Amino acid sequence: MPKPGAEFVARMEDILDVYQRPYDPLRPVVCLDETNRQLIEKRSIPAKPGNPGREDYEYRRCSVAGLFVAFEPLACKRVVRLTNTRTAVDFAHFLRELVEVHYSRCEKILLVMDNLNIHSISSLYKAFEPALARQIAQRLDIHYTPIHASWLNMAEIEIGILSKQCLSRSLSSLEHMARQVNAWTLHRNSVCSTVHWRFSASDAGCKLRKLYPSIL
């Protein structure tokens, strides 16, 4: 459980208030998170007369793929980007893609993230010239979840669904994974799959009362 206190409550209620805002295409609420997956190559034993096809128990570990996921629940939209690494520079390039490609017509992106060390505006300055880094940063309105409370980030829910529906099988290359993930993303977007968030700040005041600070 998270440590009770004013900082936790302040961040939690800020996130919950952001989730209560009505849909605004000029100021969309976008949840961002990332994960990684081990790429595994398994050896298949082809079928023969009288013997079905089989899969050998031995496998070879390949590289590790990073996955950055941006999820806009009110627009039923998600963007998933695969990378060879999961560094501050990778994160910065994903932010640039969101700002310049997927949300180029928006005034601000209300970005919900956890407290991973690369989730910082400083990552932009590691990847780009200061003028461009500042230009990207000015398009972002960042809201951080409390420490040990990344469950408040709806992107985690979407990553869980991605893991069950798409990443549970063995994938041996980044290209193979990219094809599977792109197909999954297009399908989820086309059928308008989303998360219906119902937990509010007033709910938190009742159900998570023990996490609130005591007023002396």
PDB file of C-alpha atoms in Angstrom:
ATOM      1  CA  MET A   1       0.000   0.000   0.000  1.00  0.00           C
ATOM      2  CA  PRO A   2       1.171   3.569  -0.618  1.00  0.00           C
ATOM      3  CA  LYS A   3       2.327   5.708   2.252  1.00  0.00           C
ATOM      4  CA  PRO A   4      -0.553   7.866   3.528  1.00  0.00           C
ATOM      5  CA  GLY A   5      -0.097  11.604   3.393  1.00  0.00           C
ATOM      6  CA  ALA A   6      -0.903  14.917   1.817  1.00  0.00           C
ATOM      7  CA  GLU A   7       1.299  14.435  -1.247  1.00  0.00           C
ATOM      8  CA  PHE A   8      -0.379  11.144  -2.137  1.00  0.00           C
ATOM      9  CA  VAL A   9      -3.874  12.588  -1.729  1.00  0.00           C
ATOM     10  CA  ALA A  10      -3.050  15.758  -3.689  1.00  0.00           C
ATOM     11  CA  ARG A  11      -1.751  13.812  -6.680  1.00  0.00           C
ATOM     12  CA  MET A  12      -4.527  11.238  -6.526  1.00  0.00           C
ATOM     13  CA  GLU A  13      -7.322  13.803  -6.447  1.00  0.00           C
ATOM     14  CA  ASP A  14      -5.622  15.773  -9.237  1.00  0.00           C
ATOM     15  CA  ILE A  15      -5.656  12.680 -11.484  1.00  0.00           C
ATOM     16  CA  LEU A  16      -9.246  11.845 -10.558  1.00  0.00           C
ATOM     17  CA  ASP A  17     -10.357  15.407 -11.329  1.00  0.00           C
ATOM     18  CA  VAL A  18      -8.612  15.219 -14.720  1.00  0.00           C
ATOM     19  CA  TYR A  19     -10.557  12.032 -15.482  1.00  0.00           C
ATOM     20  CA  GLN A  20     -13.837  13.836 -14.719  1.00  0.00           C
ATOM     21  CA  ARG A  21     -13.282  16.506 -17.369  1.00  0.00           C
ATOM     22  CA  PRO A  22     -15.593  16.436 -20.391  1.00  0.00           C
ATOM     23  CA  TYR A  23     -14.125  15.521 -23.752  1.00  0.00           C
ATOM     24  CA  ASP A  24     -12.233  18.397 -25.339  1.00  0.00           C
ATOM     25  CA  PRO A  25     -10.529  17.606 -28.671  1.00  0.00           C
ATOM     26  CA  LEU A  26      -8.270  20.636 -28.236  1.00  0.00           C
ATOM     27  CA  ARG A  27      -7.109  19.506 -24.771  1.00  0.00           C
ATOM     28  CA  PRO A  28      -7.316  15.687 -24.783  1.00  0.00           C
ATOM     29  CA  VAL A  29      -6.555  13.583 -21.718  1.00  0.00           C
ATOM     30  CA  VAL A  30      -3.905  11.029 -22.707  1.00  0.00           C
ATOM     31  CA  CYS A  31      -2.503   8.353 -20.393  1.00  0.00           C
ATOM     32  CA  LEU A  32       1.039   7.161 -21.108  1.00  0.00           C
ATOM     33  CA  ASP A  33       3.017   4.192 -19.864  1.00  0.00           C
ATOM     34  CA  GLU A  34       5.498   1.660 -21.180  1.00  0.00           C
ATOM     35  CA  THR A  35       6.576  -1.914 -20.737  1.00  0.00           C
ATOM     36  CA  ASN A  36       9.004  -4.386 -22.280  1.00  0.00           C
ATOM     37  CA  ARG A  37       8.850  -7.941 -23.550  1.00  0.00           C
ATOM     38  CA  GLN A  38      11.454 -10.630 -24.092  1.00  0.00           C
ATOM     39  CA  LEU A  39      11.595 -11.802 -27.694  1.00  0.00           C
ATOM     40  CA  ILE A  40      11.766 -15.610 -27.773  1.00  0.00           C
ATOM     41  CA  GLU A  41      12.468 -17.976 -30.632  1.00  0.00           C
ATOM     42  CA  LYS A  42      10.992 -21.451 -30.206  1.00  0.00           C
ATOM     43  CA  ARG A  43      11.804 -24.485 -32.352  1.00  0.00           C
ATOM     44  CA  SER A  44       8.870 -26.243 -33.965  1.00  0.00           C
ATOM     45  CA  ILE A  45       8.973 -29.921 -34.888  1.00  0.00           C
ATOM     46  CA  PRO A  46       6.992 -30.391 -38.107  1.00  0.00           C
ATOM     47  CA  ALA A  47       4.274 -32.981 -38.395  1.00  0.00           C
ATOM     48  CA  LYS A  48       5.030 -36.388 -39.880  1.00  0.00           C
ATOM     49  CA  PRO A  49       2.769 -39.266 -40.875  1.00  0.00           C
ATOM     50  CA  GLY A  50       1.384 -40.595 -37.621  1.00  0.00           C
ATOM     51  CA  ASN A  51       2.880 -37.758 -35.521  1.00  0.00           C
ATOM     52  CA  PRO A  52       1.345 -34.294 -34.988  1.00  0.00           C
ATOM     53  CA  GLY A  53       3.383 -31.132 -35.154  1.00  0.00           C
ATOM     54  CA  ARG A  54       5.076 -30.292 -31.882  1.00  0.00           C
ATOM     55  CA  GLU A  55       6.972 -27.474 -30.209  1.00  0.00           C
ATOM     56  CA  ASP A  56      10.337 -28.168 -28.600  1.00  0.00           C
ATOM     57  CA  TYR A  57      10.659 -27.209 -24.933  1.00  0.00           C
ATOM     58  CA  GLU A  58      13.963 -25.489 -25.674  1.00  0.00           C
ATOM     59  CA  TYR A  59      13.957 -21.870 -26.826  1.00  0.00           C
ATOM     60  CA  ARG A  60      16.403 -19.075 -27.543  1.00  0.00           C
ATOM     61  CA  ARG A  61      16.230 -15.672 -25.916  1.00  0.00           C
ATOM     62  CA  CYS A  62      16.498 -12.872 -28.452  1.00  0.00           C
ATOM     63  CA  SER A  63      16.506  -9.143 -27.750  1.00  0.00           C
ATOM     64  CA  VAL A  64      14.096  -7.228 -25.505  1.00  0.00           C
ATOM     65  CA  ALA A  65      11.500  -4.960 -27.092  1.00  0.00           C
ATOM     66  CA  GLY A  66      10.232  -1.769 -25.491  1.00  0.00           C
ATOM     67  CA  LEU A  67       6.604  -0.711 -25.944  1.00  0.00           C
ATOM     68  CA  PHE A  68       5.379   2.842 -25.380  1.00  0.00           C
ATOM     69  CA  VAL A  69       1.594   3.112 -25.053  1.00  0.00           C
ATOM     70  CA  ALA A  70      -0.491   6.306 -25.202  1.00  0.00           C
ATOM     71  CA  PHE A  71      -4.199   5.859 -24.488  1.00  0.00           C
ATOM     72  CA  GLU A  72      -6.927   8.484 -24.861  1.00  0.00           C
ATOM     73  CA  PRO A  73      -9.999   6.871 -23.236  1.00  0.00           C
ATOM     74  CA  LEU A  74     -12.613   9.473 -24.216  1.00  0.00           C
ATOM     75  CA  ALA A  75     -11.655   9.181 -27.893  1.00  0.00           C
ATOM     76  CA  CYS A  76     -11.271   5.364 -27.763  1.00  0.00           C
ATOM     77  CA  LYS A  77      -7.787   5.840 -29.205  1.00  0.00           C
ATOM     78  CA  ARG A  78      -4.432   4.288 -28.471  1.00  0.00           C
ATOM     79  CA  VAL A  79      -0.964   4.666 -30.014  1.00  0.00           C
ATOM     80  CA  VAL A  80       1.653   1.957 -29.472  1.00  0.00           C
ATOM     81  CA  ARG A  81       5.273   2.337 -30.517  1.00  0.00           C
ATOM     82  CA  LEU A  82       7.916  -0.424 -30.386  1.00  0.00           C
ATOM     83  CA  THR A  83      11.567   0.353 -29.732  1.00  0.00           C
ATOM     84  CA  ASN A  84      14.805  -1.578 -29.343  1.00  0.00           C
ATOM     85  CA  THR A  85      15.493   0.204 -26.052  1.00  0.00           C
ATOM     86  CA  ARG A  86      13.487   2.009 -23.378  1.00  0.00           C
ATOM     87  CA  THR A  87      15.540   5.098 -22.602  1.00  0.00           C
ATOM     88  CA  ALA A  88      14.892   8.778 -21.987  1.00  0.00           C
ATOM     89  CA  VAL A  89      15.664   9.452 -25.655  1.00  0.00           C
ATOM     90  CA  ASP A  90      13.120   6.828 -26.788  1.00  0.00           C
ATOM     91  CA  PHE A  91      10.559   8.436 -24.496  1.00  0.00           C
ATOM     92  CA  ALA A  92      11.342  11.896 -25.890  1.00  0.00           C
ATOM     93  CA  HIS A  93      10.860  10.731 -29.472  1.00  0.00           C
ATOM     94  CA  PHE A  94       7.514   9.184 -28.540  1.00  0.00           C
ATOM     95  CA  LEU A  95       6.398  12.494 -27.009  1.00  0.00           C
ATOM     96  CA  ARG A  96       7.437  14.291 -30.183  1.00  0.00           C
ATOM     97  CA  GLU A  97       5.404  11.831 -32.270  1.00  0.00           C
ATOM     98  CA  LEU A  98       2.338  12.454 -30.104  1.00  0.00           C
ATOM     99  CA  VAL A  99       2.689  16.235 -30.329  1.00  0.00           C
ATOM    100  CA  GLU A 100       3.584  16.541 -34.013  1.00  0.00           C
ATOM    101  CA  VAL A 101       1.638  13.651 -35.561  1.00  0.00           C
ATOM    102  CA  HIS A 102      -1.246  12.271 -33.527  1.00  0.00           C
ATOM    103  CA  TYR A 103      -2.224  15.484 -31.697  1.00  0.00           C
ATOM    104  CA  SER A 104      -0.820  18.142 -34.009  1.00  0.00           C
ATOM    105  CA  ARG A 105      -4.047  20.208 -33.935  1.00  0.00           C
ATOM    106  CA  CYS A 106      -4.400  20.235 -30.146  1.00  0.00           C
ATOM    107  CA  GLU A 107      -3.592  23.205 -27.958  1.00  0.00           C
ATOM    108  CA  LYS A 108      -2.393  21.067 -25.047  1.00  0.00           C
ATOM    109  CA  ILE A 109      -2.142  17.381 -24.236  1.00  0.00           C
ATOM    110  CA  LEU A 110      -3.140  16.605 -20.640  1.00  0.00           C
ATOM    111  CA  LEU A 111      -0.646  13.819 -20.058  1.00  0.00           C
ATOM    112  CA  VAL A 112      -1.108  11.342 -17.202  1.00  0.00           C
ATOM    113  CA  MET A 113       2.082   9.452 -16.271  1.00  0.00           C
ATOM    114  CA  ASP A 114       3.700   7.662 -13.351  1.00  0.00           C
ATOM    115  CA  ASN A 115       6.989   8.650 -11.719  1.00  0.00           C
ATOM    116  CA  LEU A 116       9.478   6.619 -13.762  1.00  0.00           C
ATOM    117  CA  ASN A 117      12.755   8.510 -13.967  1.00  0.00           C
ATOM    118  CA  ILE A 118      12.559   9.032 -17.746  1.00  0.00           C
ATOM    119  CA  HIS A 119       9.068  10.571 -17.472  1.00  0.00           C
ATOM    120  CA  SER A 120      10.434  14.072 -17.312  1.00  0.00           C
ATOM    121  CA  ILE A 121      10.641  17.151 -19.507  1.00  0.00           C
ATOM    122  CA  SER A 122      14.403  16.833 -19.128  1.00  0.00           C
ATOM    123  CA  SER A 123      14.265  13.786 -21.415  1.00  0.00           C
ATOM    124  CA  LEU A 124      13.328  16.126 -24.266  1.00  0.00           C
ATOM    125  CA  TYR A 125      16.522  18.098 -23.733  1.00  0.00           C
ATOM    126  CA  LYS A 126      18.559  14.881 -23.927  1.00  0.00           C
ATOM    127  CA  ALA A 127      17.123  14.125 -27.362  1.00  0.00           C
ATOM    128  CA  PHE A 128      16.597  17.488 -29.073  1.00  0.00           C
ATOM    129  CA  GLU A 129      17.971  20.988 -29.393  1.00  0.00           C
ATOM    130  CA  PRO A 130      16.684  23.302 -26.616  1.00  0.00           C
ATOM    131  CA  ALA A 131      14.327  25.230 -28.921  1.00  0.00           C
ATOM    132  CA  LEU A 132      12.587  22.065 -30.108  1.00  0.00           C
ATOM    133  CA  ALA A 133      12.548  20.539 -26.624  1.00  0.00           C
ATOM    134  CA  ARG A 134      10.860  23.650 -25.242  1.00  0.00           C
ATOM    135  CA  GLN A 135       8.387  23.736 -28.132  1.00  0.00           C
ATOM    136  CA  ILE A 136       7.298  20.160 -27.359  1.00  0.00           C
ATOM    137  CA  ALA A 137       7.201  20.778 -23.603  1.00  0.00           C
ATOM    138  CA  GLN A 138       4.908  23.785 -24.023  1.00  0.00           C
ATOM    139  CA  ARG A 139       2.300  21.542 -25.639  1.00  0.00           C
ATOM    140  CA  LEU A 140       2.166  19.239 -22.596  1.00  0.00           C
ATOM    141  CA  ASP A 141       0.276  19.609 -19.320  1.00  0.00           C
ATOM    142  CA  ILE A 142       1.669  16.754 -17.214  1.00  0.00           C
ATOM    143  CA  HIS A 143      -0.168  15.159 -14.273  1.00  0.00           C
ATOM    144  CA  TYR A 144       1.793  12.593 -12.257  1.00  0.00           C
ATOM    145  CA  THR A 145       0.209   9.721 -10.374  1.00  0.00           C
ATOM    146  CA  PRO A 146       1.187   9.329  -6.715  1.00  0.00           C
ATOM    147  CA  ILE A 147       4.175   7.123  -5.931  1.00  0.00           C
ATOM    148  CA  HIS A 148       3.109   3.453  -5.682  1.00  0.00           C
ATOM    149  CA  ALA A 149      -0.253   4.267  -7.286  1.00  0.00           C
ATOM    150  CA  SER A 150       0.272   3.670 -10.988  1.00  0.00           C
ATOM    151  CA  TRP A 151      -3.125   1.885 -10.923  1.00  0.00           C
ATOM    152  CA  LEU A 152      -4.489   5.400 -11.378  1.00  0.00           C
ATOM    153  CA  ASN A 153      -2.989   5.447 -14.880  1.00  0.00           C
ATOM    154  CA  MET A 154      -5.474   4.004 -17.388  1.00  0.00           C
ATOM    155  CA  ALA A 155      -2.596   3.187 -19.732  1.00  0.00           C
ATOM    156  CA  GLU A 156      -1.710   0.359 -17.318  1.00  0.00           C
ATOM    157  CA  ILE A 157      -5.130  -1.183 -17.936  1.00  0.00           C
ATOM    158  CA  GLU A 158      -4.608  -0.952 -21.669  1.00  0.00           C
ATOM    159  CA  ILE A 159      -1.153  -2.538 -21.389  1.00  0.00           C
ATOM    160  CA  GLY A 160      -2.704  -5.395 -19.406  1.00  0.00           C
ATOM    161  CA  ILE A 161      -5.203  -6.010 -22.218  1.00  0.00           C
ATOM    162  CA  LEU A 162      -2.425  -5.781 -24.817  1.00  0.00           C
ATOM    163  CA  SER A 163      -0.388  -8.334 -22.867  1.00  0.00           C
ATOM    164  CA  LYS A 164      -3.246 -10.850 -22.665  1.00  0.00           C
ATOM    165  CA  GLN A 165      -4.582 -10.472 -26.187  1.00  0.00           C
ATOM    166  CA  CYS A 166      -1.393  -9.947 -28.165  1.00  0.00           C
ATOM    167  CA  LEU A 167       1.856 -10.490 -26.261  1.00  0.00           C
ATOM    168  CA  SER A 168       1.179 -13.772 -24.477  1.00  0.00           C
ATOM    169  CA  ARG A 169       2.450 -15.811 -27.429  1.00  0.00           C
ATOM    170  CA  SER A 170       6.116 -16.267 -28.319  1.00  0.00           C
ATOM    171  CA  LEU A 171       7.390 -13.615 -30.725  1.00  0.00           C
ATOM    172  CA  SER A 172      10.914 -13.931 -32.077  1.00  0.00           C
ATOM    173  CA  SER A 173      11.599 -10.550 -33.709  1.00  0.00           C
ATOM    174  CA  LEU A 174      10.734  -6.876 -33.349  1.00  0.00           C
ATOM    175  CA  GLU A 175       9.228  -6.935 -36.845  1.00  0.00           C
ATOM    176  CA  HIS A 176       6.955  -9.867 -35.977  1.00  0.00           C
ATOM    177  CA  MET A 177       5.857  -8.186 -32.756  1.00  0.00           C
ATOM    178  CA  ALA A 178       5.265  -4.892 -34.582  1.00  0.00           C
ATOM    179  CA  ARG A 179       2.897  -6.578 -37.052  1.00  0.00           C
ATOM    180  CA  GLN A 180       0.938  -8.205 -34.234  1.00  0.00           C
ATOM    181  CA  VAL A 181       0.777  -5.024 -32.157  1.00  0.00           C
ATOM    182  CA  ASN A 182      -0.230  -2.849 -35.121  1.00  0.00           C
ATOM    183  CA  ALA A 183      -3.061  -5.244 -35.999  1.00  0.00           C
ATOM    184  CA  TRP A 184      -4.219  -5.257 -32.373  1.00  0.00           C
ATOM    185  CA  THR A 185      -4.093  -1.449 -32.175  1.00  0.00           C
ATOM    186  CA  LEU A 186      -6.038  -0.961 -35.406  1.00  0.00           C
ATOM    187  CA  HIS A 187      -8.704  -3.400 -34.239  1.00  0.00           C
ATOM    188  CA  ARG A 188      -9.085  -1.825 -30.777  1.00  0.00           C
ATOM    189  CA  ASN A 189      -9.341   1.642 -32.323  1.00  0.00           C
ATOM    190  CA  SER A 190     -11.789   0.576 -35.033  1.00  0.00           C
ATOM    191  CA  VAL A 191     -14.250  -1.021 -32.587  1.00  0.00           C
ATOM    192  CA  CYS A 192     -13.926   1.956 -30.191  1.00  0.00           C
ATOM    193  CA  SER A 193     -12.730  -0.121 -27.231  1.00  0.00           C
ATOM    194  CA  THR A 194     -12.046   1.977 -24.163  1.00  0.00           C
ATOM    195  CA  VAL A 195     -12.018   2.136 -20.376  1.00  0.00           C
ATOM    196  CA  HIS A 196     -15.009   3.604 -18.534  1.00  0.00           C
ATOM    197  CA  TRP A 197     -13.474   5.163 -15.411  1.00  0.00           C
ATOM    198  CA  ARG A 198     -15.960   5.591 -12.552  1.00  0.00           C
ATOM    199  CA  PHE A 199     -13.757   6.107  -9.473  1.00  0.00           C
ATOM    200  CA  SER A 200     -13.966   9.774  -8.439  1.00  0.00           C
ATOM    201  CA  ALA A 201     -12.379  12.015  -5.813  1.00  0.00           C
ATOM    202  CA  SER A 202     -15.529  11.744  -3.696  1.00  0.00           C
ATOM    203  CA  ASP A 203     -15.262   7.939  -3.871  1.00  0.00           C
ATOM    204  CA  ALA A 204     -11.641   8.160  -2.779  1.00  0.00           C
ATOM    205  CA  GLY A 205     -12.630  10.316   0.191  1.00  0.00           C
ATOM    206  CA  CYS A 206     -14.830   7.457   1.427  1.00  0.00           C
ATOM    207  CA  LYS A 207     -13.100   4.266   0.326  1.00  0.00           C
ATOM    208  CA  LEU A 208      -9.480   5.401   0.807  1.00  0.00           C
ATOM    209  CA  ARG A 209     -10.008   7.562   3.856  1.00  0.00           C
ATOM    210  CA  LYS A 210      -7.142   5.923   5.742  1.00  0.00           C
ATOM    211  CA  LEU A 211      -4.698   7.322   3.166  1.00  0.00           C
ATOM    212  CA  TYR A 212      -5.712  10.913   3.909  1.00  0.00           C
ATOM    213  CA  PRO A 213      -3.577  12.908   6.365  1.00  0.00           C
ATOM    214  CA  SER A 214      -4.840  13.636   9.841  1.00  0.00           C
ATOM    215  CA  ILE A 215      -5.536  17.300  10.471  1.00  0.00           C
ATOM    216  CA  LEU A 216      -4.164  18.348  13.837  1.00  0.00           C
TER     217      LEU A 216
END
